[in-house]
CSV table of C-alpha atoms and ligand atoms in Angstrom, one decimal:
chain,number,residue,atom,x,y,z
A,1,MET,CA,11.4,6.6,-19.6
A,2,PRO,CA,8.4,9.2,-20.1
A,3,SER,CA,8.3,9.8,-23.7
A,4,GLU,CA,5.5,13.3,-25.3
A,5,GLY,CA,2.7,11.3,-23.1
A,6,VAL,CA,3.6,11.7,-20.5
A,7,GLU,CA,0.5,10.4,-19.0
A,8,THR,CA,0.2,7.0,-21.3
A,9,ASP,CA,3.1,6.1,-20.2
A,10,LEU,CA,2.5,5.7,-17.0
A,11,GLU,CA,-0.3,3.6,-18.0
A,12,LYS,CA,1.4,1.7,-19.7
A,13,PHE,CA,4.3,1.5,-17.6
A,14,LEU,CA,1.4,1.0,-14.3
A,15,ILE,CA,-0.1,-2.7,-16.6
A,16,LEU,CA,3.7,-3.5,-17.4
A,17,GLU,CA,4.4,-3.5,-13.8
A,18,ASN,CA,1.1,-4.6,-12.7
A,19,ASP,CA,1.8,-7.3,-14.4
A,20,LYS,CA,4.7,-9.3,-13.1
A,21,VAL,CA,3.9,-8.0,-9.7
A,22,HIS,CA,0.0,-10.2,-10.6
A,23,GLU,CA,2.6,-12.8,-11.9
A,24,SER,CA,4.3,-13.2,-7.8
A,25,LEU,CA,0.9,-13.2,-6.5
A,26,GLY,CA,-0.4,-16.2,-8.1
A,27,ARG,CA,3.1,-17.9,-7.7
A,28,CYS,CA,2.9,-16.7,-4.1
A,29,SER,CA,-1.3,-17.9,-4.8
A,30,GLU,CA,-0.8,-21.3,-5.2
A,31,TRP,CA,2.1,-22.1,-3.1
A,32,ILE,CA,-0.9,-21.4,0.3
A,33,LYS,CA,-3.0,-23.6,-2.4
A,34,ASN,CA,-0.8,-26.5,-1.7
A,35,LYS,CA,0.0,-26.0,1.1
A,36,LEU,CA,-3.6,-25.7,3.0
A,37,PRO,CA,-6.8,-27.3,3.2
A,38,ALA,CA,-9.4,-25.0,0.2
A,39,ARG,CA,-11.5,-23.3,2.8
A,40,PHE,CA,-8.7,-21.4,4.4
A,41,ALA,CA,-7.2,-21.3,0.7
A,42,ARG,CA,-10.5,-20.1,-1.8
A,43,PRO,CA,-10.8,-16.0,1.1
A,44,ILE,CA,-7.0,-15.4,0.6
A,45,CYS,CA,-6.8,-15.9,-3.2
A,46,TYR,CA,-10.0,-14.3,-4.2
A,47,SER,CA,-8.1,-11.4,-1.8
A,48,VAL,CA,-5.0,-11.0,-3.7
A,49,MET,CA,-5.4,-11.6,-6.3
A,50,SER,CA,-8.5,-9.4,-7.1
A,51,GLN,CA,-7.6,-6.0,-8.9
A,52,GLY,CA,-6.2,-4.0,-6.8
A,53,LYS,CA,-3.2,-0.5,-7.8
A,54,ARG,CA,-0.7,-2.2,-6.5
A,55,LEU,CA,0.8,0.5,-5.7
A,56,ARG,CA,3.3,-0.5,-2.8
A,57,PRO,CA,5.0,-3.2,-4.7
A,58,ILE,CA,5.0,-1.1,-7.9
A,59,LEU,CA,7.1,1.3,-5.0
A,60,CYS,CA,9.2,-1.0,-4.2
A,61,VAL,CA,10.4,-2.4,-7.3
A,62,MET,CA,10.8,1.3,-8.4
A,63,ALA,CA,13.6,2.9,-5.5
A,64,TYR,CA,14.8,-0.8,-6.1
A,65,ARG,CA,15.5,0.6,-10.1
A,66,ILE,CA,16.6,3.9,-8.8
A,67,SER,CA,19.0,3.1,-5.5
A,68,GLY,CA,20.4,1.0,-8.5
A,69,GLY,CA,19.4,-2.4,-7.9
A,70,THR,CA,19.5,-4.6,-11.5
A,71,SER,CA,17.1,-6.0,-12.2
A,72,LYS,CA,16.6,-9.1,-10.8
A,73,SER,CA,12.7,-10.6,-10.8
A,74,ALA,CA,13.0,-11.2,-7.4
A,75,ILE,CA,12.2,-7.7,-6.7
A,76,TYR,CA,9.0,-9.0,-7.3
A,77,ASP,CA,8.8,-11.4,-4.6
A,78,LEU,CA,10.2,-9.1,-2.2
A,79,ALA,CA,7.4,-6.3,-3.7
A,80,THR,CA,4.9,-8.4,-3.6
A,81,SER,CA,5.2,-9.2,-0.3
A,82,ILE,CA,4.2,-5.7,0.5
A,83,GLU,CA,1.5,-6.5,-1.0
A,84,LEU,CA,-0.1,-9.3,0.9
A,85,ILE,CA,0.8,-7.0,3.7
A,86,HIS,CA,-2.8,-4.4,2.3
A,87,SER,CA,-3.9,-7.7,1.1
A,88,TYR,CA,-5.2,-9.2,4.4
A,89,SER,CA,-5.0,-5.6,6.1
A,90,LEU,CA,-8.3,-4.9,3.3
A,91,MET,CA,-10.1,-7.8,4.0
A,92,HIS,CA,-9.7,-7.6,8.5
A,93,ASP,CA,-11.0,-3.7,7.0
A,94,ASP,CA,-13.4,-5.3,5.8
A,95,LEU,CA,-15.0,-7.1,8.0
A,96,PRO,CA,-18.0,-6.3,10.5
A,97,CYS,CA,-16.6,-6.0,13.3
A,98,MET,CA,-14.5,-3.0,11.5
A,99,ASP,CA,-15.4,-0.5,8.7
A,100,ASP,CA,-18.1,-3.8,8.0
A,101,ALA,CA,-18.0,-3.5,3.9
A,102,GLU,CA,-19.7,-5.1,0.9
A,103,LEU,CA,-17.7,-3.7,-1.7
A,104,ARG,CA,-14.3,-3.3,-2.1
A,105,ARG,CA,-12.4,-3.2,-5.7
A,106,GLY,CA,-15.6,-3.6,-7.4
A,107,ARG,CA,-17.0,-7.1,-6.2
A,108,ALA,CA,-18.2,-8.6,-2.9
A,109,THR,CA,-16.0,-8.8,-0.1
A,110,PRO,CA,-14.7,-11.0,1.1
A,111,HIS,CA,-16.4,-12.2,4.5
A,112,LYS,CA,-20.1,-11.9,1.6
A,113,ILE,CA,-19.1,-14.9,-0.4
A,114,TYR,CA,-16.9,-16.9,2.4
A,115,GLY,CA,-18.4,-15.8,5.8
A,116,GLU,CA,-16.8,-14.3,8.8
A,117,LYS,CA,-14.4,-16.8,10.0
A,118,ASP,CA,-12.7,-17.7,7.7
A,119,VAL,CA,-12.1,-14.3,6.3
A,120,LEU,CA,-10.5,-14.1,9.7
A,121,ARG,CA,-8.4,-16.6,10.2
A,122,SER,CA,-7.3,-16.8,6.7
A,123,GLY,CA,-6.1,-13.6,7.1
A,124,ALA,CA,-4.1,-13.6,9.3
A,125,LEU,CA,-2.3,-16.8,7.6
A,126,LEU,CA,-1.3,-13.5,5.3
A,127,ILE,CA,1.1,-11.6,8.0
A,128,PRO,CA,3.2,-14.7,8.2
A,129,THR,CA,3.1,-15.8,4.8
A,130,ALA,CA,4.7,-11.8,3.8
A,131,SER,CA,7.9,-12.2,5.6
A,132,LEU,CA,7.9,-16.7,4.1
A,133,TRP,CA,7.3,-14.9,0.4
A,134,ALA,CA,9.9,-11.8,1.5
A,135,THR,CA,13.5,-14.2,3.5
A,136,MET,CA,12.9,-16.2,0.1
A,137,ALA,CA,12.7,-13.5,-2.5
A,138,LEU,CA,15.7,-11.9,-0.2
A,139,LYS,CA,18.1,-15.2,-0.4
A,140,GLN,CA,18.4,-14.0,-4.2
A,141,LEU,CA,18.7,-10.4,-3.4
A,142,VAL,CA,20.6,-9.5,-0.8
A,143,SER,CA,23.9,-11.2,0.6
A,144,THR,CA,24.2,-10.4,4.3
A,145,ASP,CA,21.9,-11.7,6.1
A,146,LEU,CA,22.1,-8.7,8.5
A,147,LEU,CA,21.3,-7.0,5.8
A,148,LYS,CA,18.0,-9.3,4.9
A,149,ARG,CA,17.1,-9.5,8.7
A,150,GLU,CA,16.8,-5.5,8.3
A,151,ILE,CA,14.3,-5.9,5.5
A,152,ILE,CA,12.0,-7.5,7.4
A,153,MET,CA,12.5,-5.6,10.2
A,154,GLU,CA,11.4,-2.9,8.1
A,155,LEU,CA,8.3,-4.5,6.8
A,156,ASN,CA,7.5,-6.2,10.1
A,157,SER,CA,7.4,-2.8,11.9
A,158,ALA,CA,5.5,-1.1,9.3
A,159,ALA,CA,2.3,-3.1,9.7
A,160,GLY,CA,3.0,-3.4,13.9
A,161,ALA,CA,2.2,-1.8,16.6
A,162,SER,CA,3.8,1.7,15.6
A,163,GLY,CA,2.6,1.6,12.3
A,164,MET,CA,-0.1,0.4,9.9
A,165,VAL,CA,-1.9,-1.7,13.0
A,166,GLY,CA,-1.3,1.0,15.6
A,167,GLY,CA,-2.6,3.7,13.3
A,168,GLN,CA,-6.0,0.6,12.7
A,169,TYR,CA,-6.4,1.1,16.5
A,170,LEU,CA,-6.2,4.2,16.3
A,171,ASP,CA,-8.2,5.0,13.8
A,172,LEU,CA,-10.6,2.8,15.6
A,173,MET,CA,-10.5,4.2,19.1
A,174,ALA,CA,-11.2,8.1,17.6
A,175,GLU,CA,-14.4,7.0,15.7
A,176,GLY,CA,-17.3,9.1,16.5
A,177,LYS,CA,-15.1,12.1,18.1
A,178,VAL,CA,-13.7,15.0,16.8
A,179,VAL,CA,-9.5,14.4,16.5
A,180,SER,CA,-6.4,17.5,16.5
A,181,PRO,CA,-4.5,18.0,13.6
A,182,GLU,CA,-1.9,16.0,15.1
A,183,VAL,CA,-3.2,13.3,15.9
A,184,LEU,CA,-4.9,12.4,12.1
A,185,GLU,CA,-2.0,12.8,11.0
A,186,ASN,CA,-0.2,10.6,13.0
A,187,LEU,CA,-2.6,8.5,12.3
A,188,HIS,CA,-2.9,8.3,9.1
A,189,ARG,CA,1.2,8.6,9.0
A,190,MET,CA,0.7,5.3,10.8
A,191,LYS,CA,-1.8,3.3,9.4
A,192,THR,CA,-1.1,4.3,5.5
A,193,GLY,CA,1.8,6.7,5.9
A,194,ALA,CA,4.1,3.6,7.9
A,195,LEU,CA,3.4,0.7,4.9
A,196,LEU,CA,3.8,2.8,1.6
A,197,LYS,CA,6.9,3.8,3.4
A,198,ALA,CA,8.5,1.3,3.7
A,199,SER,CA,7.6,0.3,0.1
A,200,VAL,CA,9.9,2.5,-1.4
A,201,THR,CA,12.5,2.0,1.9
A,202,MET,CA,12.5,-1.5,1.6
A,203,GLY,CA,13.4,-1.1,-2.6
A,204,GLY,CA,16.3,0.9,-1.7
A,205,MET,CA,17.9,-1.5,1.4
A,206,ALA,CA,16.7,-4.8,-1.1
A,207,ALA,CA,20.0,-2.6,-3.8
A,208,ASN,CA,21.8,-2.4,-0.5
A,209,THR,CA,21.8,1.5,-1.4
A,210,LYS,CA,24.2,4.2,0.5
A,211,GLN,CA,22.6,5.5,3.6
A,212,SER,CA,21.5,9.0,2.6
A,213,THR,CA,19.5,7.7,-0.3
A,214,LEU,CA,17.7,5.6,2.0
A,215,ASN,CA,17.0,9.2,3.9
A,216,THR,CA,16.2,10.4,1.0
A,217,LEU,CA,13.8,7.2,0.1
A,218,LYS,CA,12.4,7.4,3.2
A,219,GLN,CA,11.9,11.1,3.6
A,220,PHE,CA,10.0,10.6,0.4
A,221,GLY,CA,8.0,7.6,1.1
A,222,HIS,CA,6.3,9.8,4.5
A,223,TRP,CA,5.0,13.0,2.4
A,224,LEU,CA,4.1,10.9,-0.3
A,225,GLY,CA,2.2,9.0,2.0
A,226,LEU,CA,0.1,11.8,3.6
A,227,ALA,CA,-0.2,13.2,0.1
A,228,PHE,CA,-2.0,9.8,-0.3
A,229,GLN,CA,-4.0,9.3,2.3
A,230,ILE,CA,-5.4,12.8,1.9
A,231,LYS,CA,-6.7,12.3,-1.3
A,232,ASP,CA,-8.1,9.5,0.3
A,233,ASP,CA,-10.4,11.6,2.0
A,234,LEU,CA,-11.0,13.4,-1.3
A,235,LEU,CA,-12.1,10.9,-3.5
A,236,ASP,CA,-14.3,9.5,0.2
A,237,VAL,CA,-16.3,12.9,-0.7
A,238,THR,CA,-15.7,13.2,-4.5
A,239,SER,CA,-16.1,9.6,-5.9
A,240,SER,CA,-19.4,7.4,-6.4
A,241,THR,CA,-19.7,4.2,-5.1
A,242,GLU,CA,-19.7,2.6,-9.1
A,243,GLU,CA,-16.3,5.0,-9.6
A,244,LEU,CA,-14.4,3.9,-6.3
A,245,GLY,CA,-15.8,0.5,-6.6
A,246,LYS,CA,-15.5,0.7,-2.7
A,247,CYS,CA,-18.2,0.7,0.1
A,248,PRO,CA,-18.8,2.0,3.1
A,249,SER,CA,-18.0,6.0,3.6
A,250,ASP,CA,-15.7,7.3,6.1
A,251,ARG,CA,-19.4,9.4,6.8
A,252,VAL,CA,-20.9,6.1,7.6
A,253,HIS,CA,-18.8,5.3,10.9
A,254,SER,CA,-18.0,9.2,12.0
A,255,LYS,CA,-13.9,9.8,10.9
A,256,SER,CA,-12.2,11.9,10.3
A,257,THR,CA,-10.8,12.4,7.9
A,258,TYR,CA,-8.7,15.6,6.0
A,259,VAL,CA,-11.8,16.8,4.9
A,260,SER,CA,-14.3,16.6,7.9
A,261,LEU,CA,-11.3,18.9,9.4
A,262,TYR,CA,-10.1,20.5,7.0
A,263,GLY,CA,-13.0,21.1,4.0
A,264,ILE,CA,-12.2,20.2,0.5
A,265,GLU,CA,-10.7,23.3,-0.8
A,266,ASP,CA,-8.0,23.4,1.8
A,267,ALA,CA,-8.0,19.8,2.1
A,268,SER,CA,-6.7,19.6,-1.7
A,269,LYS,CA,-4.0,22.7,-0.8
A,270,MET,CA,-2.4,19.9,1.3
A,271,ALA,CA,-2.1,16.9,0.0
A,272,GLU,CA,-0.8,19.0,-3.4
A,273,GLU,CA,2.1,20.8,0.0
A,274,MET,CA,2.7,17.5,0.7
A,275,LYS,CA,3.0,16.2,-3.5
A,276,GLU,CA,5.4,18.6,-4.0
A,277,LYS,CA,7.4,17.7,-0.8
A,278,ALA,CA,7.6,14.5,-1.8
A,279,LEU,CA,8.7,15.8,-5.6
A,280,GLU,CA,11.5,18.5,-3.9
A,281,THR,CA,12.3,15.5,-2.2
A,282,LEU,CA,13.1,13.5,-4.5
A,283,SER,CA,15.1,16.8,-6.3
A,284,LEU,CA,17.6,18.1,-3.7
A,285,ALA,CA,18.8,14.3,-3.8
A,286,GLY,CA,19.1,14.3,-7.1
A,287,LEU,CA,17.3,11.6,-7.7
A,288,ASN,CA,15.1,12.6,-10.2
A,289,ASP,CA,13.6,9.5,-11.6
A,290,PRO,CA,10.6,10.1,-14.4
A,291,TRP,CA,9.0,7.1,-13.8
A,292,LEU,CA,9.2,8.0,-10.3
A,293,ILE,CA,8.1,11.5,-10.6
A,294,SER,CA,5.4,10.8,-13.0
A,295,LEU,CA,3.8,8.5,-10.6
A,296,THR,CA,4.0,10.8,-7.7
A,297,GLU,CA,1.4,13.1,-9.5
A,298,TYR,CA,-0.5,10.5,-10.1
A,299,ILE,CA,-1.4,9.8,-7.0
A,300,LEU,CA,-3.0,12.8,-6.3
A,301,LYS,CA,-4.8,12.8,-9.9
A,302,ARG,CA,-6.3,8.9,-10.1
A,303,LYS,CA,-9.9,8.3,-9.7
A,304,ARG,CA,-10.0,5.0,-7.1
B,401,GRG,C1,-6.3,-5.5,14.7
B,401,GRG,C2,-6.8,-3.0,14.8
B,401,GRG,C3,-5.9,-4.4,14.3
B,401,GRG,C4,-6.3,-4.4,13.2
B,401,GRG,C5,-5.7,-4.8,12.3
B,401,GRG,C6,-7.3,-4.4,9.3
B,401,GRG,C7,-5.4,-3.6,10.1
B,401,GRG,C8,-5.5,-4.9,10.3
B,401,GRG,C9,-5.9,-2.0,9.3
B,401,GRG,C10,-6.2,-1.0,8.5
B,401,GRG,C11,-5.4,-0.3,8.6
B,401,GRG,C12,-6.1,0.1,6.2
B,401,GRG,C13,-6.9,-0.8,5.7
B,401,GRG,C14,-5.7,1.4,6.1
B,401,GRG,C15,-6.3,2.3,5.2
B,401,GRG,C16,-4.7,2.0,3.6
B,401,GRG,C17,-5.7,2.6,2.5
B,401,GRG,C18,-6.0,4.7,2.2
B,401,GRG,C19,-5.9,1.3,1.7
B,401,GRG,C20,-6.6,1.6,0.3
B,401,GRG,O1,-5.5,1.6,-0.9
B,401,GRG,P1,-5.9,1.2,-2.4
B,401,GRG,O2,-6.2,2.5,-3.1
B,401,GRG,O3,-5.7,0.3,-2.2
B,401,GRG,O4,-4.2,1.4,-2.7
B,401,GRG,P2,-5.9,-1.1,-4.0
B,401,GRG,O5,-7.2,-1.5,-3.7
B,401,GRG,O6,-6.2,-0.6,-4.7
B,401,GRG,O7,-5.2,-1.8,-3.3
């Protein structure tokens, strides 16, 4: 539990959790290396093993714990399946046909090293790999086939047309246009929010928690996802490329963002409001887990 220096405690907690996620990603990368020619495996390993914040898998593990999940190590593999989807989305998002980015997580984007073709092809492999990795983890975590199927459905729905890919499509179509606040919120809810929401939902489901707790986690994930994306928009204009470890910014692609629509001050207030709604959701349900509360606060305080 966090004690007196809550932020320092959270930092330590995140480092420990990050290490466990990293370990699972390492095993998954080895598994991929053993199955595929190096030309395919290298871009995947480069991307998956780079230093991300690992928020999605960490949220999944936290939700599992607060839903009563007994600390089975396989939960890290289930959580890692979400990070695999996130990794492929970053590999593809950075490609010349999308954001054409040069820098990600403080180093060259995969296609700058391995070329566009190989990154496109190998990135796609992470989609079925995520489902396989999750299915293997679920064998150890969950006893009924129905629940296993529902968890895999949750992952794939969040990643697909009504979630991340659908949101990315809307985002690409909106380039150069000023969209309405409703369109922007929907786009972000799908592109970024869906996977964050699925992270906590899958954690709760893996613990076989009751429906009311699942509903709370989904509602929490919804607000957290929006707060996270508004903060992402804010960081895009308030932080340097060095601080963020990525480029270029949304402005280069003339994207509508919370900042372009509302300005820095109002966007900051909105992020704060969404975060408060996320915390209120937990508190109303009596899910006052100190780590999850500090992580929620951190999402708005983060510098990258
Ligand atoms: C075929 C249309 C189509 C899409 C393919 C590319 C793609 C799928 C989706 C893009 C989704 C995307 C990149 C959303 C942005 C999410 C986001 C805010 C990422 C940054 O997340 P962090 O801050 O990053 O957690 P780290 O590096 O810490 O993992």
